[in-house]
Amino acid sequence: MLTKMSLQKAEKSFISKLREIGGQNPYLCMQCGNCSAVCPMVEHMEISPRMVLRLSQLGMEDRLRKFKSFWVCSSCYSCGVQCPRGIKIPSLLEALRLMTLRQNVNYIEPSSEVVSGDDYPQIALVAALRKMSS
Ligand code: SF4
Ligand code: SF4
């Protein structure tokens, strides 16, 4: 079981990795919600981009991983353009994807039915596999 001190250490390590890989500072977020208001994918996310930022500030890595929000982000950059604090939110979401993939956790398994079926164009499947599997 994690003690309070080791938990704080894990949270700090998560935030510093996220900052290093994403090149963004989640602490700049003031929770205005502009990012969520303009996000075209928000209705497919369990938690909004604003909430992803909040959980990132709190270092809640396990909680973040329970939601698919950072997987369904289409990297359209609308949120980054509207952020009054200049945070490149898609870069943070990309960092969350990378950090998850580095732990060998895939969102799409290459052997899954989705990939072997012919419901989607091949180019879309290749793009999805590049983004969502390690
Ligand atoms: S980059 Fe991702 S989170 Fe930002 S608006 Fe586009 S889909 Fe939403
Ligand atoms: S737009 Fe920027 S400051 Fe506002 S909630 Fe989103 S990340 Fe935070």
mmCIF file of N, CA and C and ligand atoms in Angstrom:
data_model
loop_
_atom_site.group_PDB
_atom_site.id
_atom_site.type_symbol
_atom_site.label_atom_id
_atom_site.label_comp_id
_atom_site.label_asym_id
_atom_site.label_seq_id
_atom_site.Cartn_x
_atom_site.Cartn_y
_atom_site.Cartn_z
ATOM 1 N N MET A 1 0.837 -1.204 0.000
ATOM 2 C CA MET A 1 0.000 0.000 0.000
ATOM 3 C C MET A 1 0.877 1.262 0.000
ATOM 4 N N LEU A 2 0.453 2.253 -0.781
ATOM 5 C CA LEU A 2 1.241 3.486 -0.861
ATOM 6 C C LEU A 2 1.027 4.346 0.373
ATOM 7 N N THR A 3 2.116 4.813 0.953
ATOM 8 C CA THR A 3 1.973 5.754 2.065
ATOM 9 C C THR A 3 1.695 7.124 1.465
ATOM 10 N N LYS A 4 1.306 8.061 2.333
ATOM 11 C CA LYS A 4 0.995 9.411 1.841
ATOM 12 C C LYS A 4 2.225 10.026 1.159
ATOM 13 N N MET A 5 3.394 9.771 1.755
ATOM 14 C CA MET A 5 4.619 10.364 1.192
ATOM 15 C C MET A 5 4.963 9.771 -0.172
ATOM 16 N N SER A 6 4.837 8.429 -0.283
ATOM 17 C CA SER A 6 5.172 7.813 -1.575
ATOM 18 C C SER A 6 4.141 8.174 -2.636
ATOM 19 N N LEU A 7 2.903 8.409 -2.191
ATOM 20 C CA LEU A 7 1.865 8.834 -3.129
ATOM 21 C C LEU A 7 2.207 10.224 -3.669
ATOM 22 N N GLN A 8 2.602 11.115 -2.762
ATOM 23 C CA GLN A 8 2.969 12.469 -3.205
ATOM 24 C C GLN A 8 4.159 12.429 -4.147
ATOM 25 N N LYS A 9 5.086 11.525 -3.874
ATOM 26 C CA LYS A 9 6.259 11.380 -4.731
ATOM 27 C C LYS A 9 5.839 10.895 -6.122
ATOM 28 N N ALA A 10 4.924 9.913 -6.143
ATOM 29 C CA ALA A 10 4.438 9.370 -7.425
ATOM 30 C C ALA A 10 3.702 10.456 -8.211
ATOM 31 N N GLU A 11 2.922 11.276 -7.513
ATOM 32 C CA GLU A 11 2.186 12.351 -8.195
ATOM 33 C C GLU A 11 3.158 13.367 -8.787
ATOM 34 N N LYS A 12 4.172 13.712 -7.996
ATOM 35 C CA LYS A 12 5.160 14.687 -8.483
ATOM 36 C C LYS A 12 5.918 14.139 -9.676
ATOM 37 N N SER A 13 6.261 12.856 -9.607
ATOM 38 C CA SER A 13 7.014 12.255 -10.703
ATOM 39 C C SER A 13 6.147 12.217 -11.976
ATOM 40 N N PHE A 14 4.860 11.912 -11.798
ATOM 41 C CA PHE A 14 3.942 11.898 -12.944
ATOM 42 C C PHE A 14 3.865 13.295 -13.573
ATOM 43 N N ILE A 15 3.693 14.324 -12.748
ATOM 44 C CA ILE A 15 3.547 15.690 -13.278
ATOM 45 C C ILE A 15 4.844 16.124 -13.963
ATOM 46 N N SER A 16 5.973 15.787 -13.376
ATOM 47 C CA SER A 16 7.211 16.237 -14.011
ATOM 48 C C SER A 16 7.451 15.503 -15.336
ATOM 49 N N LYS A 17 7.071 14.230 -15.411
ATOM 50 C CA LYS A 17 7.185 13.496 -16.689
ATOM 51 C C LYS A 17 6.241 14.094 -17.737
ATOM 52 N N LEU A 18 5.034 14.400 -17.294
ATOM 53 C CA LEU A 18 4.031 14.971 -18.201
ATOM 54 C C LEU A 18 4.535 16.308 -18.757
ATOM 55 N N ARG A 19 5.138 17.104 -17.895
ATOM 56 C CA ARG A 19 5.674 18.408 -18.332
ATOM 57 C C ARG A 19 6.836 18.221 -19.280
ATOM 58 N N GLU A 20 7.665 17.242 -18.978
ATOM 59 C CA GLU A 20 8.847 17.018 -19.806
ATOM 60 C C GLU A 20 8.444 16.509 -21.203
ATOM 61 N N ILE A 21 7.560 15.531 -21.242
ATOM 62 C CA ILE A 21 7.177 14.940 -22.531
ATOM 63 C C ILE A 21 6.251 15.867 -23.313
ATOM 64 N N GLY A 22 5.306 16.488 -22.619
ATOM 65 C CA GLY A 22 4.333 17.351 -23.310
ATOM 66 C C GLY A 22 4.832 18.771 -23.541
ATOM 67 N N GLY A 23 5.875 19.150 -22.810
ATOM 68 C CA GLY A 23 6.424 20.503 -22.975
ATOM 69 C C GLY A 23 5.462 21.586 -22.525
ATOM 70 N N GLN A 24 4.501 21.235 -21.689
ATOM 71 C CA GLN A 24 3.507 22.207 -21.229
ATOM 72 C C GLN A 24 3.381 22.152 -19.707
ATOM 73 N N ASN A 25 2.945 23.262 -19.138
ATOM 74 C CA ASN A 25 2.786 23.328 -17.692
ATOM 75 C C ASN A 25 1.297 23.295 -17.312
ATOM 76 N N PRO A 26 0.817 22.163 -16.814
ATOM 77 C CA PRO A 26 -0.615 22.077 -16.484
ATOM 78 C C PRO A 26 -1.038 23.042 -15.388
ATOM 79 N N TYR A 27 -0.070 23.480 -14.560
ATOM 80 C CA TYR A 27 -0.414 24.394 -13.465
ATOM 81 C C TYR A 27 -0.853 25.775 -13.966
ATOM 82 N N LEU A 28 -0.574 26.070 -15.240
ATOM 83 C CA LEU A 28 -1.013 27.366 -15.784
ATOM 84 C C LEU A 28 -2.526 27.417 -15.980
ATOM 85 N N CYS A 29 -3.143 26.247 -16.042
ATOM 86 C CA CYS A 29 -4.599 26.199 -16.311
ATOM 87 C C CYS A 29 -5.377 26.846 -15.177
ATOM 88 N N MET A 30 -6.322 27.718 -15.559
ATOM 89 C CA MET A 30 -7.154 28.374 -14.540
ATOM 90 C C MET A 30 -8.599 27.866 -14.596
ATOM 91 N N GLN A 31 -8.794 26.746 -15.293
ATOM 92 C CA GLN A 31 -10.091 26.066 -15.304
ATOM 93 C C GLN A 31 -11.227 26.922 -15.873
ATOM 94 N N CYS A 32 -10.913 27.684 -16.917
ATOM 95 C CA CYS A 32 -11.955 28.545 -17.506
ATOM 96 C C CYS A 32 -12.952 27.735 -18.338
ATOM 97 N N GLY A 33 -12.511 26.604 -18.887
ATOM 98 C CA GLY A 33 -13.415 25.748 -19.651
ATOM 99 C C GLY A 33 -13.498 26.066 -21.139
ATOM 100 N N ASN A 34 -12.730 27.042 -21.624
ATOM 101 C CA ASN A 34 -12.761 27.358 -23.064
ATOM 102 C C ASN A 34 -12.433 26.128 -23.908
ATOM 103 N N CYS A 35 -11.456 25.362 -23.451
ATOM 104 C CA CYS A 35 -11.021 24.190 -24.230
ATOM 105 C C CYS A 35 -12.173 23.207 -24.413
ATOM 106 N N SER A 36 -12.923 22.977 -23.347
ATOM 107 C CA SER A 36 -14.037 22.031 -23.432
ATOM 108 C C SER A 36 -15.150 22.583 -24.320
ATOM 109 N N ALA A 37 -15.351 23.897 -24.272
ATOM 110 C CA ALA A 37 -16.440 24.510 -25.041
ATOM 111 C C ALA A 37 -16.218 24.377 -26.544
ATOM 112 N N VAL A 38 -14.968 24.383 -26.986
ATOM 113 C CA VAL A 38 -14.713 24.339 -28.430
ATOM 114 C C VAL A 38 -14.351 22.948 -28.949
ATOM 115 N N CYS A 39 -14.193 22.003 -28.034
ATOM 116 C CA CYS A 39 -13.718 20.673 -28.463
ATOM 117 C C CYS A 39 -14.798 19.912 -29.256
ATOM 118 N N PRO A 40 -14.495 19.527 -30.498
ATOM 119 C CA PRO A 40 -15.494 18.801 -31.291
ATOM 120 C C PRO A 40 -15.691 17.348 -30.842
ATOM 121 N N MET A 41 -14.778 16.859 -29.997
ATOM 122 C CA MET A 41 -14.858 15.455 -29.576
ATOM 123 C C MET A 41 -15.409 15.298 -28.155
ATOM 124 N N VAL A 42 -15.740 16.420 -27.515
ATOM 125 C CA VAL A 42 -16.060 16.365 -26.090
ATOM 126 C C VAL A 42 -17.234 15.431 -25.772
ATOM 127 N N GLU A 43 -18.173 15.323 -26.711
ATOM 128 C CA GLU A 43 -19.322 14.455 -26.410
ATOM 129 C C GLU A 43 -18.938 12.974 -26.400
ATOM 130 N N HIS A 44 -17.753 12.648 -26.923
ATOM 131 C CA HIS A 44 -17.293 11.250 -26.896
ATOM 132 C C HIS A 44 -16.332 10.995 -25.731
ATOM 133 N N MET A 45 -16.110 12.027 -24.914
ATOM 134 C CA MET A 45 -15.175 11.877 -23.791
ATOM 135 C C MET A 45 -15.966 11.730 -22.487
ATOM 136 N N GLU A 46 -15.473 10.899 -21.573
ATOM 137 C CA GLU A 46 -16.157 10.811 -20.272
ATOM 138 C C GLU A 46 -15.843 12.034 -19.417
ATOM 139 N N ILE A 47 -14.632 12.558 -19.591
ATOM 140 C CA ILE A 47 -14.302 13.805 -18.885
ATOM 141 C C ILE A 47 -13.754 14.790 -19.920
ATOM 142 N N SER A 48 -14.067 16.053 -19.709
ATOM 143 C CA SER A 48 -13.726 17.100 -20.676
ATOM 144 C C SER A 48 -12.220 17.420 -20.638
ATOM 145 N N PRO A 49 -11.724 18.120 -21.667
ATOM 146 C CA PRO A 49 -10.317 18.546 -21.626
ATOM 147 C C PRO A 49 -10.008 19.371 -20.362
ATOM 148 N N ARG A 50 -10.936 20.235 -19.947
ATOM 149 C CA ARG A 50 -10.704 21.015 -18.710
ATOM 150 C C ARG A 50 -10.467 20.079 -17.526
ATOM 151 N N MET A 51 -11.265 19.031 -17.441
ATOM 152 C CA MET A 51 -11.131 18.089 -16.323
ATOM 153 C C MET A 51 -9.822 17.298 -16.431
ATOM 154 N N VAL A 52 -9.413 16.998 -17.666
ATOM 155 C CA VAL A 52 -8.123 16.310 -17.841
ATOM 156 C C VAL A 52 -7.005 17.189 -17.268
ATOM 157 N N LEU A 53 -7.102 18.483 -17.542
ATOM 158 C CA LEU A 53 -6.098 19.421 -17.000
ATOM 159 C C LEU A 53 -6.123 19.418 -15.475
ATOM 160 N N ARG A 54 -7.323 19.398 -14.901
ATOM 161 C CA ARG A 54 -7.445 19.442 -13.434
ATOM 162 C C ARG A 54 -6.838 18.189 -12.792
ATOM 163 N N LEU A 55 -7.156 17.036 -13.367
ATOM 164 C CA LEU A 55 -6.601 15.794 -12.808
ATOM 165 C C LEU A 55 -5.089 15.742 -13.003
ATOM 166 N N SER A 56 -4.625 16.351 -14.105
ATOM 167 C CA SER A 56 -3.174 16.408 -14.332
ATOM 168 C C SER A 56 -2.509 17.281 -13.270
ATOM 169 N N GLN A 57 -3.124 18.412 -12.968
ATOM 170 C CA GLN A 57 -2.573 19.294 -11.926
ATOM 171 C C GLN A 57 -2.468 18.561 -10.593
ATOM 172 N N LEU A 58 -3.439 17.674 -10.347
ATOM 173 C CA LEU A 58 -3.463 16.949 -9.070
ATOM 174 C C LEU A 58 -2.598 15.691 -9.103
ATOM 175 N N GLY A 59 -2.023 15.409 -10.267
ATOM 176 C CA GLY A 59 -1.144 14.241 -10.395
ATOM 177 C C GLY A 59 -1.898 12.923 -10.333
ATOM 178 N N MET A 60 -3.176 12.929 -10.724
ATOM 179 C CA MET A 60 -4.006 11.726 -10.575
ATOM 180 C C MET A 60 -3.911 10.838 -11.820
ATOM 181 N N GLU A 61 -2.756 10.230 -11.974
ATOM 182 C CA GLU A 61 -2.460 9.425 -13.157
ATOM 183 C C GLU A 61 -3.440 8.250 -13.332
ATOM 184 N N ASP A 62 -3.648 7.491 -12.263
ATOM 185 C CA ASP A 62 -4.530 6.315 -12.380
ATOM 186 C C ASP A 62 -5.949 6.720 -12.741
ATOM 187 N N ARG A 63 -6.406 7.785 -12.154
ATOM 188 C CA ARG A 63 -7.770 8.270 -12.423
ATOM 189 C C ARG A 63 -7.881 8.686 -13.899
ATOM 190 N N LEU A 64 -6.872 9.383 -14.396
ATOM 191 C CA LEU A 64 -6.888 9.831 -15.796
ATOM 192 C C LEU A 64 -6.966 8.661 -16.759
ATOM 193 N N ARG A 65 -6.239 7.604 -16.420
ATOM 194 C CA ARG A 65 -6.177 6.431 -17.305
ATOM 195 C C ARG A 65 -7.504 5.688 -17.379
ATOM 196 N N LYS A 66 -8.375 5.943 -16.421
ATOM 197 C CA LYS A 66 -9.681 5.254 -16.448
ATOM 198 C C LYS A 66 -10.586 5.821 -17.531
ATOM 199 N N PHE A 67 -10.255 6.982 -18.026
ATOM 200 C CA PHE A 67 -11.107 7.639 -19.018
ATOM 201 C C PHE A 67 -10.433 7.612 -20.387
ATOM 202 N N LYS A 68 -11.275 7.612 -21.443
ATOM 203 C CA LYS A 68 -10.685 7.515 -22.782
ATOM 204 C C LYS A 68 -10.457 8.881 -23.427
ATOM 205 N N SER A 69 -10.671 9.959 -22.662
ATOM 206 C CA SER A 69 -10.620 11.308 -23.252
ATOM 207 C C SER A 69 -9.355 11.562 -24.074
ATOM 208 N N PHE A 70 -8.193 11.204 -23.526
ATOM 209 C CA PHE A 70 -6.975 11.542 -24.266
ATOM 210 C C PHE A 70 -6.767 10.640 -25.489
ATOM 211 N N TRP A 71 -7.501 9.516 -25.542
ATOM 212 C CA TRP A 71 -7.412 8.661 -26.730
ATOM 213 C C TRP A 71 -8.285 9.199 -27.854
ATOM 214 N N VAL A 72 -9.439 9.728 -27.512
ATOM 215 C CA VAL A 72 -10.363 10.152 -28.584
ATOM 216 C C VAL A 72 -10.069 11.556 -29.104
ATOM 217 N N CYS A 73 -9.170 12.271 -28.458
ATOM 218 C CA CYS A 73 -8.766 13.599 -28.950
ATOM 219 C C CYS A 73 -8.250 13.456 -30.386
ATOM 220 N N SER A 74 -8.742 14.319 -31.265
ATOM 221 C CA SER A 74 -8.338 14.221 -32.676
ATOM 222 C C SER A 74 -7.165 15.137 -33.001
ATOM 223 N N SER A 75 -6.589 15.769 -31.984
ATOM 224 C CA SER A 75 -5.455 16.699 -32.168
ATOM 225 C C SER A 75 -5.793 17.825 -33.148
ATOM 226 N N CYS A 76 -7.015 18.309 -33.076
ATOM 227 C CA CYS A 76 -7.419 19.372 -34.011
ATOM 228 C C CYS A 76 -6.855 20.742 -33.611
ATOM 229 N N TYR A 77 -6.415 20.883 -32.372
ATOM 230 C CA TYR A 77 -5.802 22.105 -31.834
ATOM 231 C C TYR A 77 -6.769 23.258 -31.580
ATOM 232 N N SER A 78 -8.084 23.039 -31.743
ATOM 233 C CA SER A 78 -9.038 24.115 -31.448
ATOM 234 C C SER A 78 -8.879 24.598 -30.008
ATOM 235 N N CYS A 79 -8.694 23.665 -29.095
ATOM 236 C CA CYS A 79 -8.593 24.033 -27.673
ATOM 237 C C CYS A 79 -7.366 24.895 -27.408
ATOM 238 N N GLY A 80 -6.246 24.509 -28.011
ATOM 239 C CA GLY A 80 -5.007 25.266 -27.794
ATOM 240 C C GLY A 80 -5.130 26.702 -28.279
ATOM 241 N N VAL A 81 -5.850 26.885 -29.381
ATOM 242 C CA VAL A 81 -6.026 28.232 -29.939
ATOM 243 C C VAL A 81 -6.846 29.099 -28.983
ATOM 244 N N GLN A 82 -7.788 28.486 -28.293
ATOM 245 C CA GLN A 82 -8.706 29.244 -27.427
ATOM 246 C C GLN A 82 -8.227 29.374 -25.984
ATOM 247 N N CYS A 83 -7.142 28.719 -25.637
ATOM 248 C CA CYS A 83 -6.712 28.745 -24.232
ATOM 249 C C CYS A 83 -6.103 30.105 -23.871
ATOM 250 N N PRO A 84 -6.681 30.806 -22.897
ATOM 251 C CA PRO A 84 -6.160 32.126 -22.528
ATOM 252 C C PRO A 84 -4.790 32.060 -21.856
ATOM 253 N N ARG A 85 -4.390 30.863 -21.407
ATOM 254 C CA ARG A 85 -3.082 30.706 -20.758
ATOM 255 C C ARG A 85 -2.046 30.139 -21.722
ATOM 256 N N GLY A 86 -2.432 29.996 -22.990
ATOM 257 C CA GLY A 86 -1.459 29.553 -24.000
ATOM 258 C C GLY A 86 -0.994 28.118 -23.842
ATOM 259 N N ILE A 87 -1.797 27.299 -23.202
ATOM 260 C CA ILE A 87 -1.395 25.889 -23.025
ATOM 261 C C ILE A 87 -1.718 25.112 -24.302
ATOM 262 N N LYS A 88 -0.736 24.385 -24.791
ATOM 263 C CA LYS A 88 -0.987 23.532 -25.965
ATOM 264 C C LYS A 88 -1.566 22.218 -25.441
ATOM 265 N N ILE A 89 -2.849 22.218 -25.253
ATOM 266 C CA ILE A 89 -3.523 21.079 -24.619
ATOM 267 C C ILE A 89 -3.302 19.775 -25.402
ATOM 268 N N PRO A 90 -3.374 19.804 -26.746
ATOM 269 C CA PRO A 90 -3.142 18.545 -27.481
ATOM 270 C C PRO A 90 -1.767 17.939 -27.186
ATOM 271 N N SER A 91 -0.776 18.771 -26.902
ATOM 272 C CA SER A 91 0.555 18.226 -26.585
ATOM 273 C C SER A 91 0.523 17.482 -25.259
ATOM 274 N N LEU A 92 -0.266 18.003 -24.324
ATOM 275 C CA LEU A 92 -0.393 17.303 -23.036
ATOM 276 C C LEU A 92 -1.136 15.971 -23.217
ATOM 277 N N LEU A 93 -2.167 16.001 -24.066
ATOM 278 C CA LEU A 93 -2.926 14.767 -24.295
ATOM 279 C C LEU A 93 -2.054 13.736 -25.016
ATOM 280 N N GLU A 94 -1.237 14.213 -25.937
ATOM 281 C CA GLU A 94 -0.300 13.317 -26.628
ATOM 282 C C GLU A 94 0.684 12.720 -25.619
ATOM 283 N N ALA A 95 1.138 13.533 -24.670
ATOM 284 C CA ALA A 95 2.058 13.027 -23.644
ATOM 285 C C ALA A 95 1.375 11.946 -22.807
ATOM 286 N N LEU A 96 0.106 12.153 -22.494
ATOM 287 C CA LEU A 96 -0.628 11.133 -21.719
ATOM 288 C C LEU A 96 -0.729 9.826 -22.504
ATOM 289 N N ARG A 97 -0.953 9.950 -23.813
ATOM 290 C CA ARG A 97 -1.009 8.734 -24.645
ATOM 291 C C ARG A 97 0.348 8.031 -24.636
ATOM 292 N N LEU A 98 1.403 8.811 -24.865
ATOM 293 C CA LEU A 98 2.747 8.211 -24.915
ATOM 294 C C LEU A 98 3.113 7.534 -23.603
ATOM 295 N N MET A 99 2.818 8.211 -22.494
ATOM 296 C CA MET A 99 3.162 7.648 -21.185
ATOM 297 C C MET A 99 2.401 6.347 -20.931
ATOM 298 N N THR A 100 1.187 6.268 -21.439
ATOM 299 C CA THR A 100 0.391 5.040 -21.275
ATOM 300 C C THR A 100 0.943 3.933 -22.175
ATOM 301 N N LEU A 101 1.240 4.284 -23.427
ATOM 302 C CA LEU A 101 1.768 3.284 -24.366
ATOM 303 C C LEU A 101 3.119 2.741 -23.883
ATOM 304 N N ARG A 102 3.908 3.605 -23.251
ATOM 305 C CA ARG A 102 5.213 3.153 -22.742
ATOM 306 C C ARG A 102 5.072 2.129 -21.622
ATOM 307 N N GLN A 103 3.894 2.054 -21.059
ATOM 308 C CA GLN A 103 3.652 1.014 -20.044
ATOM 309 C C GLN A 103 2.976 -0.201 -20.684
ATOM 310 N N ASN A 104 3.074 -0.255 -22.014
ATOM 311 C CA ASN A 104 2.494 -1.364 -22.787
ATOM 312 C C ASN A 104 0.986 -1.505 -22.610
ATOM 313 N N VAL A 105 0.321 -0.382 -22.440
ATOM 314 C CA VAL A 105 -1.148 -0.391 -22.376
ATOM 315 C C VAL A 105 -1.652 0.208 -23.685
ATOM 316 N N ASN A 106 -2.267 -0.633 -24.519
ATOM 317 C CA ASN A 106 -2.798 -0.170 -25.803
ATOM 318 C C ASN A 106 -4.256 0.220 -25.674
ATOM 319 N N TYR A 107 -4.655 1.183 -26.454
ATOM 320 C CA TYR A 107 -6.088 1.495 -26.519
ATOM 321 C C TYR A 107 -6.736 0.608 -27.583
ATOM 322 N N ILE A 108 -6.035 0.409 -28.688
ATOM 323 C CA ILE A 108 -6.504 -0.533 -29.710
ATOM 324 C C ILE A 108 -5.479 -1.652 -29.812
ATOM 325 N N GLU A 109 -5.945 -2.879 -29.701
ATOM 326 C CA GLU A 109 -5.035 -4.014 -29.853
ATOM 327 C C GLU A 109 -4.917 -4.357 -31.344
ATOM 328 N N PRO A 110 -3.686 -4.505 -31.860
ATOM 329 C CA PRO A 110 -3.519 -4.831 -33.282
ATOM 330 C C PRO A 110 -4.264 -6.106 -33.693
ATOM 331 N N SER A 111 -4.492 -7.007 -32.726
ATOM 332 C CA SER A 111 -5.166 -8.269 -33.068
ATOM 333 C C SER A 111 -6.691 -8.174 -32.938
ATOM 334 N N SER A 112 -7.195 -6.985 -32.623
ATOM 335 C CA SER A 112 -8.638 -6.892 -32.351
ATOM 336 C C SER A 112 -9.482 -7.000 -33.623
ATOM 337 N N GLU A 113 -10.765 -7.276 -33.416
ATOM 338 C CA GLU A 113 -11.695 -7.409 -34.539
ATOM 339 C C GLU A 113 -11.829 -6.110 -35.319
ATOM 340 N N VAL A 114 -11.724 -4.996 -34.607
ATOM 341 C CA VAL A 114 -11.843 -3.685 -35.263
ATOM 342 C C VAL A 114 -10.806 -3.568 -36.374
ATOM 343 N N VAL A 115 -9.590 -4.046 -36.077
ATOM 344 C CA VAL A 115 -8.492 -3.920 -37.036
ATOM 345 C C VAL A 115 -8.622 -4.931 -38.171
ATOM 346 N N SER A 116 -9.077 -6.140 -37.843
ATOM 347 C CA SER A 116 -9.147 -7.160 -38.891
ATOM 348 C C SER A 116 -10.406 -7.033 -39.759
ATOM 349 N N GLY A 117 -11.402 -6.292 -39.276
ATOM 350 C CA GLY A 117 -12.629 -6.134 -40.061
ATOM 351 C C GLY A 117 -12.448 -5.165 -41.211
ATOM 352 N N ASP A 118 -13.483 -5.026 -42.054
ATOM 353 C CA ASP A 118 -13.350 -4.085 -43.169
ATOM 354 C C ASP A 118 -14.367 -2.937 -43.050
ATOM 355 N N ASP A 119 -14.689 -2.587 -41.789
ATOM 356 C CA ASP A 119 -15.650 -1.502 -41.548
ATOM 357 C C ASP A 119 -15.020 -0.131 -41.741
ATOM 358 N N TYR A 120 -13.704 -0.058 -41.639
ATOM 359 C CA TYR A 120 -13.034 1.246 -41.689
ATOM 360 C C TYR A 120 -11.995 1.259 -42.809
ATOM 361 N N PRO A 121 -11.737 2.446 -43.384
ATOM 362 C CA PRO A 121 -10.692 2.529 -44.421
ATOM 363 C C PRO A 121 -9.333 2.138 -43.832
ATOM 364 N N GLN A 122 -8.520 1.471 -44.624
ATOM 365 C CA GLN A 122 -7.199 1.021 -44.155
ATOM 366 C C GLN A 122 -6.359 2.174 -43.605
ATOM 367 N N ILE A 123 -6.433 3.311 -44.283
ATOM 368 C CA ILE A 123 -5.594 4.440 -43.864
ATOM 369 C C ILE A 123 -5.988 4.927 -42.468
ATOM 370 N N ALA A 124 -7.288 4.855 -42.155
ATOM 371 C CA ALA A 124 -7.754 5.263 -40.823
ATOM 372 C C ALA A 124 -7.268 4.265 -39.773
ATOM 373 N N LEU A 125 -7.293 2.985 -40.129
ATOM 374 C CA LEU A 125 -6.843 1.960 -39.183
ATOM 375 C C LEU A 125 -5.351 2.093 -38.901
ATOM 376 N N VAL A 126 -4.578 2.350 -39.967
ATOM 377 C CA VAL A 126 -3.120 2.500 -39.775
ATOM 378 C C VAL A 126 -2.847 3.709 -38.876
ATOM 379 N N ALA A 127 -3.557 4.810 -39.126
ATOM 380 C CA ALA A 127 -3.363 6.020 -38.315
ATOM 381 C C ALA A 127 -3.746 5.745 -36.864
ATOM 382 N N ALA A 128 -4.854 5.032 -36.667
ATOM 383 C CA ALA A 128 -5.310 4.736 -35.302
ATOM 384 C C ALA A 128 -4.310 3.822 -34.586
ATOM 385 N N LEU A 129 -3.781 2.829 -35.303
ATOM 386 C CA LEU A 129 -2.808 1.926 -34.679
ATOM 387 C C LEU A 129 -1.530 2.658 -34.292
ATOM 388 N N ARG A 130 -1.112 3.607 -35.146
ATOM 389 C CA ARG A 130 0.102 4.367 -34.823
ATOM 390 C C ARG A 130 -0.092 5.193 -33.563
ATOM 391 N N LYS A 131 -1.299 5.715 -33.406
ATOM 392 C CA LYS A 131 -1.567 6.597 -32.276
ATOM 393 C C LYS A 131 -1.922 5.830 -31.001
ATOM 394 N N MET A 132 -2.553 4.689 -31.161
ATOM 395 C CA MET A 132 -3.162 4.045 -30.005
ATOM 396 C C MET A 132 -2.618 2.675 -29.636
ATOM 397 N N SER A 133 -1.500 2.278 -30.256
ATOM 398 C CA SER A 133 -0.891 1.007 -29.823
ATOM 399 C C SER A 133 0.626 1.162 -29.817
ATOM 400 N N SER A 134 1.280 0.374 -28.959
ATOM 401 C CA SER A 134 2.744 0.547 -28.829
ATOM 402 C C SER A 134 3.485 -0.434 -29.719
HETATM 403 S S1 SF4 B 1 -7.170 18.942 -29.814
HETATM 404 FE FE1 SF4 B 1 -8.331 17.293 -28.850
HETATM 405 S S2 SF4 B 1 -9.016 18.101 -26.897
HETATM 406 FE FE2 SF4 B 1 -8.395 19.830 -28.163
HETATM 407 S S3 SF4 B 1 -10.274 20.542 -29.167
HETATM 408 FE FE3 SF4 B 1 -9.284 19.119 -30.575
HETATM 409 S S4 SF4 B 1 -10.189 17.113 -30.101
HETATM 410 FE FE4 SF4 B 1 -10.659 18.476 -28.372
HETATM 411 S S1 SF4 B 2 -8.754 26.776 -21.950
HETATM 412 FE FE1 SF4 B 2 -6.729 26.676 -20.970
HETATM 413 S S2 SF4 B 2 -6.978 27.711 -19.000
HETATM 414 FE FE2 SF4 B 2 -9.032 27.270 -19.777
HETATM 415 S S3 SF4 B 2 -9.590 25.276 -18.832
HETATM 416 FE FE3 SF4 B 2 -8.702 24.847 -20.825
HETATM 417 S S4 SF4 B 2 -6.507 24.503 -20.420
HETATM 418 FE FE4 SF4 B 2 -7.368 25.531 -18.649
#
